[in-house]
Amino acid sequence: MRSGAAKIKRDNLYRIDQAQEIADVLTRRAMESVAAHMDTSRLDDDDIIVSVFNPTILPRNEVMELQIDLPRDDYARSWWLETPEGHRLDVFPLDKTQTHLAMITPECRARPVYAEAHQGGGCRP
């Protein structure tokens, strides 16, 4: 009897894991679709887009913490966050460290990228 309960538990954990994996894939696809339909016509070629999604059905207004990795070779003199409507957000720098990342080139080769990791918090104006 005990082994039957253990099997049921393992099976249920597997089903929960599979359901979570499907939900994660659907969530990622939905966010990619929203990002693909963003109007970026007013942006410059060297602008970097940071998209933040609220996964709840309720509006949120809170401080969030994020890390932005900016390539050291393409030195950014300053950076800021703004809403799609063009309103700048209050940003509170917390830390800046030197790091290196790996980027995959169009030829499917790994290339190192030396970056500055900017950590900060921000909220709506």
PDB file of C-alpha atoms in Angstrom, residues 44-124:
ATOM      1  CA  ASP A  44      17.021  55.340 -32.010  1.00  0.00           C
ATOM      2  CA  ASP A  45      18.960  52.332 -33.305  1.00  0.00           C
ATOM      3  CA  ASP A  46      21.114  52.199 -30.166  1.00  0.00           C
ATOM      4  CA  ASP A  47      18.213  52.421 -27.684  1.00  0.00           C
ATOM      5  CA  ILE A  48      17.713  49.414 -25.437  1.00  0.00           C
ATOM      6  CA  ILE A  49      14.181  48.338 -24.591  1.00  0.00           C
ATOM      7  CA  VAL A  50      13.434  46.957 -21.125  1.00  0.00           C
ATOM      8  CA  SER A  51       9.956  45.469 -20.883  1.00  0.00           C
ATOM      9  CA  VAL A  52       8.314  44.795 -17.540  1.00  0.00           C
ATOM     10  CA  PHE A  53       5.180  42.688 -17.379  1.00  0.00           C
ATOM     11  CA  ASN A  54       2.633  42.540 -14.569  1.00  0.00           C
ATOM     12  CA  PRO A  55       1.546  38.878 -14.371  1.00  0.00           C
ATOM     13  CA  THR A  56      -1.440  39.667 -12.156  1.00  0.00           C
ATOM     14  CA  ILE A  57      -4.865  40.982 -13.120  1.00  0.00           C
ATOM     15  CA  LEU A  58      -4.524  43.843 -10.623  1.00  0.00           C
ATOM     16  CA  PRO A  59      -2.717  47.138 -11.228  1.00  0.00           C
ATOM     17  CA  ARG A  60       0.532  47.497  -9.296  1.00  0.00           C
ATOM     18  CA  ASN A  61       2.407  50.546  -8.099  1.00  0.00           C
ATOM     19  CA  GLU A  62       5.564  49.585  -6.276  1.00  0.00           C
ATOM     20  CA  VAL A  63       9.320  49.869  -6.414  1.00  0.00           C
ATOM     21  CA  MET A  64      11.006  47.117  -8.378  1.00  0.00           C
ATOM     22  CA  GLU A  65      14.650  46.153  -8.522  1.00  0.00           C
ATOM     23  CA  LEU A  66      16.375  45.257 -11.764  1.00  0.00           C
ATOM     24  CA  GLN A  67      19.799  44.713 -13.283  1.00  0.00           C
ATOM     25  CA  ILE A  68      20.734  46.058 -16.714  1.00  0.00           C
ATOM     26  CA  ASP A  69      23.920  44.826 -18.361  1.00  0.00           C
ATOM     27  CA  LEU A  70      25.330  47.502 -20.691  1.00  0.00           C
ATOM     28  CA  PRO A  71      28.208  46.542 -22.998  1.00  0.00           C
ATOM     29  CA  ARG A  72      31.417  48.325 -21.963  1.00  0.00           C
ATOM     30  CA  ASP A  73      32.477  48.727 -25.609  1.00  0.00           C
ATOM     31  CA  ASP A  74      29.331  50.732 -26.355  1.00  0.00           C
ATOM     32  CA  TYR A  75      29.808  53.027 -23.374  1.00  0.00           C
ATOM     33  CA  ALA A  76      26.537  54.518 -22.185  1.00  0.00           C
ATOM     34  CA  ARG A  77      27.136  57.939 -20.676  1.00  0.00           C
ATOM     35  CA  SER A  78      23.734  57.916 -19.020  1.00  0.00           C
ATOM     36  CA  TRP A  79      20.631  55.790 -18.910  1.00  0.00           C
ATOM     37  CA  TRP A  80      17.078  56.122 -17.715  1.00  0.00           C
ATOM     38  CA  LEU A  81      13.792  54.270 -17.790  1.00  0.00           C
ATOM     39  CA  GLU A  82      10.601  55.628 -19.255  1.00  0.00           C
ATOM     40  CA  THR A  83       7.075  54.440 -19.872  1.00  0.00           C
ATOM     41  CA  PRO A  84       5.758  53.752 -23.381  1.00  0.00           C
ATOM     42  CA  GLU A  85       4.081  57.166 -23.132  1.00  0.00           C
ATOM     43  CA  GLY A  86       7.495  58.818 -22.660  1.00  0.00           C
ATOM     44  CA  HIS A  87       7.297  59.559 -18.908  1.00  0.00           C
ATOM     45  CA  ARG A  88      10.636  59.078 -17.145  1.00  0.00           C
ATOM     46  CA  LEU A  89      10.642  56.871 -14.085  1.00  0.00           C
ATOM     47  CA  ASP A  90      12.436  57.659 -10.853  1.00  0.00           C
ATOM     48  CA  VAL A  91      15.539  55.447 -10.744  1.00  0.00           C
ATOM     49  CA  PHE A  92      17.648  54.824  -7.666  1.00  0.00           C
ATOM     50  CA  PRO A  93      21.120  53.428  -8.507  1.00  0.00           C
ATOM     51  CA  LEU A  94      22.161  50.727  -6.059  1.00  0.00           C
ATOM     52  CA  ASP A  95      25.343  49.178  -7.461  1.00  0.00           C
ATOM     53  CA  LYS A  96      27.537  48.944 -10.556  1.00  0.00           C
ATOM     54  CA  THR A  97      29.940  46.078 -11.183  1.00  0.00           C
ATOM     55  CA  GLN A  98      32.128  44.892 -14.044  1.00  0.00           C
ATOM     56  CA  THR A  99      31.071  41.565 -15.522  1.00  0.00           C
ATOM     57  CA  HIS A 100      31.391  39.492 -18.650  1.00  0.00           C
ATOM     58  CA  LEU A 101      28.683  37.642 -20.507  1.00  0.00           C
ATOM     59  CA  ALA A 102      28.473  35.310 -23.466  1.00  0.00           C
ATOM     60  CA  MET A 103      26.607  36.327 -26.612  1.00  0.00           C
ATOM     61  CA  ILE A 104      25.695  34.028 -29.481  1.00  0.00           C
ATOM     62  CA  THR A 105      26.557  35.552 -32.863  1.00  0.00           C
ATOM     63  CA  PRO A 106      24.398  35.076 -35.986  1.00  0.00           C
ATOM     64  CA  GLU A 107      26.922  32.387 -36.985  1.00  0.00           C
ATOM     65  CA  CYS A 108      26.025  30.489 -33.755  1.00  0.00           C
ATOM     66  CA  ARG A 109      29.412  31.153 -32.164  1.00  0.00           C
ATOM     67  CA  ALA A 110      29.901  32.283 -28.578  1.00  0.00           C
ATOM     68  CA  ARG A 111      31.452  35.722 -28.178  1.00  0.00           C
ATOM     69  CA  PRO A 112      32.428  37.309 -24.868  1.00  0.00           C
ATOM     70  CA  VAL A 113      30.832  40.640 -24.009  1.00  0.00           C
ATOM     71  CA  TYR A 114      32.380  42.786 -21.303  1.00  0.00           C
ATOM     72  CA  ALA A 115      29.691  44.730 -19.529  1.00  0.00           C
ATOM     73  CA  GLU A 116      28.798  46.974 -16.634  1.00  0.00           C
ATOM     74  CA  ALA A 117      26.006  45.491 -14.555  1.00  0.00           C
ATOM     75  CA  HIS A 118      23.872  48.386 -13.262  1.00  0.00           C
ATOM     76  CA  GLN A 119      21.560  47.482 -10.394  1.00  0.00           C
ATOM     77  CA  GLY A 120      18.852  49.862  -9.366  1.00  0.00           C
ATOM     78  CA  GLY A 121      15.300  50.346  -8.265  1.00  0.00           C
ATOM     79  CA  GLY A 122      12.625  52.332  -9.995  1.00  0.00           C
ATOM     80  CA  CYS A 123       9.006  53.288  -9.856  1.00  0.00           C
ATOM     81  CA  ARG A 124       6.470  55.392 -11.708  1.00  0.00           C
TER      82      ARG A 124
END
